[in-house]
CSV table of C-alpha atoms in Angstrom, one decimal:
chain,number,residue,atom,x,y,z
J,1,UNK,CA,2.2,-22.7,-25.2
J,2,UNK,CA,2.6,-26.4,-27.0
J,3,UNK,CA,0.9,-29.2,-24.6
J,4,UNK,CA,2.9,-32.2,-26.1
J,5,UNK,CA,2.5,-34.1,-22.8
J,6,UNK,CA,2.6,-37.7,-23.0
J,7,UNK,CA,4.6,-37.8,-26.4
J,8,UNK,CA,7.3,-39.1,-27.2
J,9,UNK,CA,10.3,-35.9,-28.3
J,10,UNK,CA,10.1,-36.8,-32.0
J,11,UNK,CA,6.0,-36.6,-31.8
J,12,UNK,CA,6.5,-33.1,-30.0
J,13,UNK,CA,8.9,-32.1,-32.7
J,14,UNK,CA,7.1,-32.7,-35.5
J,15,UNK,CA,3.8,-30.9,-34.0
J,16,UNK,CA,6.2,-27.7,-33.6
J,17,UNK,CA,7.3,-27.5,-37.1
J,18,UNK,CA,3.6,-28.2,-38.2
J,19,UNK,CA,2.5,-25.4,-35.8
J,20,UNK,CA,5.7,-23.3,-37.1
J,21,UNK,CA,4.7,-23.3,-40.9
J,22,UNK,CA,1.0,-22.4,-40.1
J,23,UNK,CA,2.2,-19.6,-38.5
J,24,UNK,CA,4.9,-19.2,-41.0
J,25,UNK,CA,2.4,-19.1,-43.8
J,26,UNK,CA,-0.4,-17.9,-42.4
J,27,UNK,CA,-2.6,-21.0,-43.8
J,28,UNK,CA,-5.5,-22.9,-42.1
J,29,UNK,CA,-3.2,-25.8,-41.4
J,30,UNK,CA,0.2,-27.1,-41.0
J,31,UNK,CA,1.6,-30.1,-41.0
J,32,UNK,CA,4.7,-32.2,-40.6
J,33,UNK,CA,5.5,-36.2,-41.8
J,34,UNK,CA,8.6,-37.6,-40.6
J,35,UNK,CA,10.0,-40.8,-42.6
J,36,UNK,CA,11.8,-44.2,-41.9
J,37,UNK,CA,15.2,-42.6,-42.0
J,38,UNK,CA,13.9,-39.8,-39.6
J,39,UNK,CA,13.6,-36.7,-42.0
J,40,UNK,CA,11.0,-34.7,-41.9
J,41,UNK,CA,9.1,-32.6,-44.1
J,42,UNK,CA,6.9,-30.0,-43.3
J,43,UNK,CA,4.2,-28.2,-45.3
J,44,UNK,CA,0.9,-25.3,-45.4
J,45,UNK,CA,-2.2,-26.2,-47.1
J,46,UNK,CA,-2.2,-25.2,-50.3
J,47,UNK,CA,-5.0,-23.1,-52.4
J,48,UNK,CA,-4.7,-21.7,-55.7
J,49,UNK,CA,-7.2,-21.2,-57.8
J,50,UNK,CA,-6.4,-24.6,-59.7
J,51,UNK,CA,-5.0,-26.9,-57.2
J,52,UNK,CA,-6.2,-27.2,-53.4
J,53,UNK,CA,-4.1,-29.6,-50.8
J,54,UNK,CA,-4.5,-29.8,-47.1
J,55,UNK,CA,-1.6,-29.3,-45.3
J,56,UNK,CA,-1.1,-33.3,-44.3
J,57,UNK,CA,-1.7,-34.3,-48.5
J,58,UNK,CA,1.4,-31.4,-49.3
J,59,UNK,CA,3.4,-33.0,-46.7
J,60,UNK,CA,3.2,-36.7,-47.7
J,61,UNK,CA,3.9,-35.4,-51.2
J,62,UNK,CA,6.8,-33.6,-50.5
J,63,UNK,CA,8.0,-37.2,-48.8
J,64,UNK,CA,7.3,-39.2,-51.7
J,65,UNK,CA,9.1,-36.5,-54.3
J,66,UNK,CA,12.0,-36.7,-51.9
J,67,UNK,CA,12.0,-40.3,-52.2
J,68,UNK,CA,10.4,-41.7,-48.6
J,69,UNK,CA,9.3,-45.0,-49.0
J,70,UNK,CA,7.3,-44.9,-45.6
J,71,UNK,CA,6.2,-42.9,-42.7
J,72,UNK,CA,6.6,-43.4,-39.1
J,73,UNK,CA,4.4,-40.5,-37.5
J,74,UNK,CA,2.3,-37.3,-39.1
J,75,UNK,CA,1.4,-34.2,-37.1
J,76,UNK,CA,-1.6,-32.0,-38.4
J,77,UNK,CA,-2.0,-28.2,-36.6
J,78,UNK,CA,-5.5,-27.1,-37.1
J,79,UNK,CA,-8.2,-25.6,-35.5
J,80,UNK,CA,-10.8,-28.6,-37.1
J,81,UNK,CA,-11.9,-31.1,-34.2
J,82,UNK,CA,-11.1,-34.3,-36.3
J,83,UNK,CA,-8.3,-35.0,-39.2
J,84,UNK,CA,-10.0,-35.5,-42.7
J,85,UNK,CA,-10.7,-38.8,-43.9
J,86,UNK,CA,-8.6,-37.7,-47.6
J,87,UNK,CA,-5.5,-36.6,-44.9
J,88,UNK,CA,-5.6,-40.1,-43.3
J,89,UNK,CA,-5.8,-41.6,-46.5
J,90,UNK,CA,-2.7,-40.4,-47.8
J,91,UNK,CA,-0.7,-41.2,-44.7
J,92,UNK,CA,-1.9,-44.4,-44.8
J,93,UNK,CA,-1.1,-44.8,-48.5
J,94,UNK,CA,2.6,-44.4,-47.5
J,95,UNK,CA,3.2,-45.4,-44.1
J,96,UNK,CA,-0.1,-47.9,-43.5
J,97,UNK,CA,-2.9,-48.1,-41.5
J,98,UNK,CA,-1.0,-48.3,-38.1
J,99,UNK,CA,1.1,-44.8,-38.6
J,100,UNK,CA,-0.1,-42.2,-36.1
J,101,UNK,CA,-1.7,-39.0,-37.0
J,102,UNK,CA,-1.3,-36.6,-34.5
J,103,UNK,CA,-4.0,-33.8,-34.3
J,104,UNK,CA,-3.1,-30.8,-32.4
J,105,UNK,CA,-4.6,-27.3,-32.0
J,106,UNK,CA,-3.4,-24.0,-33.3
J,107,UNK,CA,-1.5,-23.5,-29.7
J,108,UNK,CA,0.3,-27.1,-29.9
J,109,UNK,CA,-2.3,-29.0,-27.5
J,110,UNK,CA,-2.7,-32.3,-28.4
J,111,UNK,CA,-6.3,-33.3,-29.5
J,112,UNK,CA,-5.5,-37.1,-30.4
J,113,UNK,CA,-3.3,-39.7,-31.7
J,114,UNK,CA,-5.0,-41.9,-33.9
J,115,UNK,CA,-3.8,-44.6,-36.4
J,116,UNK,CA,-4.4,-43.8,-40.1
J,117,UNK,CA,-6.1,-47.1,-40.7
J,118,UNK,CA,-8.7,-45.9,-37.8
């Protein structure tokens, strides 16, 4: 069950293809970024033995190697209570301090919306 209520159909979107690839992958995390053209790009966390991303730092790099020069919304599925100060940080570094960063729960709930800058 996803419990997207009281977001908009590109904020429920992008919290279904975050929940999708930490399914998918079978990672901790997963998260989606959409851009200002509207693309998306979704991503798992990442953990090799030399290089460690959360799923939220993948996604906003996938965006910039892609060519995004901003963000409009981020989506993080996890089962952590708050979104990590380095994950906010990164979506703020491309989209600013007012771009949401949605936090929702391994089943798609909703947890909060906050801005990046917050």
């Amino acid at each position: 069950m996803t419990d997207t209520t009281g977001t908009n159909p590109e904020d429920s979107k992008i919290i279904t293809l975050a929940r999708s690839a930490r399914a998918r992958n079978g990672v901790p995390e997963g998260a989606a970024v959409r851009d200002e053209t509207g693309r998306t790009y979704v991503a798992g966390t990442v953990e090799l033995e030399s290089l460690k991303l959360s799923a939220l730092q993948t996604a906003v790099a996938m965006a910039v190697a892609s060519g995004a020069e901003s963000l409009e919304a981020a989506a993080v599925v996890s089962s952590a209570d708050v979104v990590a100060d380095a994950d906010r940080a990164a979506v703020r570094d491309l989209g600013g301090p007012d771009t949401p960063v949605l936090l929702a729960g391994p089943d798609g709930t909703l947890k909060s919306a906050t801005p990046a800058g917050a």
